[in-house]
Amino acid sequence: VFTWTYGGKSVAICGSWNRWQERTYLYTKNTSTTSLYDLHKRSDKIRHHTAIKRLVPGRHEYKFIVDGQWRTDAKLPLCDDGMGGHNNYVDVLPLNLDPLEELELQQERKRAVGRRRSLDSGRSTSPSRDSDTDHQSVGSPSAHILPYDPGNSPFTKLSLGPAASAVEPSASGAGNEVPVVVRWDYGGNVVEVVGSWDGWKAHQQLRRRVTSAAGLFELGVGERTANRYIAVLRLPPGVYEYKFIVDGKWLHDPFHSMVADGFGGFNNVSKVLPNEADAVEGEEGYKEMVNAKPPTENMTWHKPRVTGTPPSAITGHTMTLVGGELFLFGGFGNGKYRGDLLVLDVHTLQWTRPVPQGPAPACRAHHKTVAFGTKVIIFGGDDGFQFFNDLWVLETVTMRWRLARTKGDRPPKRSGMSLNLINTQLIIFGGEFHGHDEVHYNDLYVLNLETMKWVQPNTKGTPPAARSGHTATRREDTIYVLGGYASKADGTQSYFDDITVFDTESMVWTRPSVSGEIPRGRQNHTTTLIGTRLLMFGGRAGSEVFNDVWVFDTISWIWSKPKIAGEPPCARSSHSTNFVGTKLMVFGGSSHWPHNFDDLYQLLLDSDGGEPDDLELFS
């Protein structure tokens, strides 16, 4: 459906679908729209022109011809027309992406049929829908180097866990080159890959491949099937860095192996093996390479200068990294629960306040978020009176909110839980609910983003005690649950200092034997994965609030407390941390009621105590 809402007596459209050879005239519909009247100073009756065309899937450029003048709609996507001007463009998929737009499209088709019958003596050109049409949808970055076997686990097993980032090399490559499949599963209309194999010169476009994934439709990812974008490259054996370009936005896959890109962000990295015989030995060497320990012995606190209008002092919020931007949502500040959205550019450290479209989530704090490609998924939280178990999705490319519809038994309402993403599985553990009594949970729920169905999988071993305010940090296919608190029958509180490990392949809980100086039990701290180490910062235990940093090595199971240069942030809890490049970025949080923070700190890794520009980057 093409629509021109800016008036005119005669409006036509011409486009690349037929090499700009034929005009299609738009039908007129009068609307009474005050805002359009104020904008265009025409009359109270604004002519709304509409036409329906049947187009093959793909990108099509076009222009409107209004009273003989070639025009574009500045509110619609634009591209260079090669002559110093612009064309509009549209990416046509086999089925409309938005369920609301799909309903509007059906209604517009019916109206168009009626108009054409009356104007053309019953001659109808309304497009019919083929019920057997293949649907496509939108996915996020993913790439594999070796085959995988999902086994009996509800989780799809990556061959190298988060380190897998290109696909299985074949020995059939001609000469010294092997075919490598690069895959992106998280969505977008146009997906490209660019990498170090040719000096970051050529952009290789990935093609769509249809998969059956009904639930992604509910996330606004696409239709009732999912797009998987694939490109086959021929590369000689070696180690390569690369990035995906999704609708013009440079992105890496945060769940696959990464190295610092030298600009405060990350590239994905993959090793191309020469043949199948080298696969086993190559996998172990590759694991050793991508899991090399980052230098967490030399760290310095630094308080950078930020620009723009920062959020108010806030606590209980979330900040989610998508590309080179941190998306802040919710929290408690200025005496009320918040529902606004702010964005911090990690390169320029500038705050902006976008205005997303669509109905937005209710104000809340102590919710949890996770990035899924270009989307931010939000679950749960509370506003001081009510608790939530709803699931919202923010599409960061179009800046649009969506409420996802799910099937199965949803987790009970809660806040203070943990949220992880492994492939297309959302994993929720623990949390709390305040009704007549205060309830803490130690249940595990899994949402399959392809079917949008909640399940409670059967697990083995002894899970952690019921708790909230803990952290659950993913490394490859393993989740490390650390800390948290729970209320006792006598009204006092227990603060946990234990670590429990959940293997998502075997679905087994284990309690490792750790050594070293163990930090005090606490809640509302943060734990961030850096290489093979968990870095814990802050938190509270009753009236005591912390600003200490602890490191837990997931290989040796040893706790350590590093010495850190510089002036640390004030003690705080319910803050946010994100690992960006060679920096751990800490924002907000609270100390003692009602003192919240609006400051940003960076913990510089591999630092000699100088400014950030003096740091060596690590991989």
Coordinates of N, CA, C and O in Angstrom, one line a residue, residues 10 25 41 56 187 194 219 260-261 278 282-283 346 355 365 391 426 452 456 471-472 478 544 578:
S10 N -3.6 15.5 -8.6 CA -3.3 14.3 -9.3 C -2.0 13.8 -8.7 O -1.0 14.4 -8.7
Y25 N -1.6 5.6 -10.9 CA -2.3 6.7 -10.2 C -2.9 6.3 -8.9 O -3.5 5.2 -8.8
K41 N -1.5 24.1 5.3 CA -2.3 25.3 5.1 C -3.1 25.1 3.8 O -3.2 26.0 2.9
V56 N 7.2 -8.1 -6.2 CA 7.9 -9.3 -5.8 C 8.8 -8.9 -4.5 O 9.1 -7.7 -4.4
G187 N 17.4 -10.7 12.6 CA 16.5 -9.7 12.0 C 17.2 -8.6 11.2 O 18.4 -8.5 11.2
V194 N 31.1 -7.6 6.7 CA 32.4 -7.0 6.2 C 33.4 -7.5 7.2 O 33.2 -7.6 8.4
L219 N 7.2 -11.3 18.7 CA 8.2 -10.3 19.2 C 8.3 -9.1 18.2 O 9.1 -8.2 18.5
A260 N 38.3 -6.6 21.0 CA 38.1 -5.2 20.9 C 38.4 -4.7 19.5 O 39.4 -5.1 18.9
D261 N 37.6 -3.7 19.0 CA 37.8 -3.2 17.7 C 38.6 -2.0 17.6 O 38.9 -1.4 16.6
D278 N 41.5 -31.4 10.9 CA 42.0 -30.5 11.9 C 41.0 -30.0 12.8 O 41.3 -29.2 13.7
G282 N 41.8 -28.1 16.2 CA 41.6 -26.7 15.9 C 40.6 -26.1 16.9 O 40.7 -25.0 17.3
E283 N 39.5 -26.9 17.3 CA 38.5 -26.4 18.2 C 39.2 -26.1 19.6 O 38.9 -25.0 20.2
V346 N 28.3 4.9 23.4 CA 29.5 4.5 24.1 C 30.7 5.1 23.5 O 31.8 5.1 24.2
V355 N 12.1 9.1 21.2 CA 10.6 9.0 21.5 C 10.1 7.8 20.8 O 9.8 7.8 19.6
A365 N 10.8 -0.8 38.1 CA 12.2 -1.0 38.5 C 12.4 -2.5 38.8 O 11.5 -3.2 38.9
L391 N 6.1 -9.3 29.0 CA 7.3 -9.3 28.1 C 7.2 -8.3 27.0 O 6.2 -8.3 26.2
L426 N 15.1 -17.8 26.3 CA 15.1 -16.9 27.5 C 15.0 -17.7 28.7 O 14.1 -18.5 28.9
M452 N 7.4 -19.0 21.2 CA 6.8 -18.1 22.2 C 6.1 -18.9 23.3 O 5.1 -18.4 23.8
Q456 N 8.6 -25.1 32.0 CA 9.5 -25.3 33.2 C 10.2 -26.6 33.0 O 9.6 -27.7 33.3
T471 N 22.7 -12.4 40.8 CA 23.1 -12.3 39.4 C 23.2 -13.7 38.9 O 23.6 -14.6 39.6
A472 N 23.0 -13.8 37.6 CA 23.1 -15.1 36.8 C 23.8 -14.7 35.5 O 23.2 -14.1 34.7
T478 N 26.9 -22.2 30.1 CA 26.8 -22.4 31.5 C 26.4 -21.0 32.2 O 26.8 -20.0 31.7
E544 N 24.7 -2.1 55.1 CA 26.0 -2.0 54.6 C 26.0 -2.0 53.1 O 25.5 -3.0 52.5
N578 N 28.2 -2.5 32.2 CA 28.3 -3.1 30.9 C 29.8 -3.1 30.5 O 30.5 -2.1 30.8

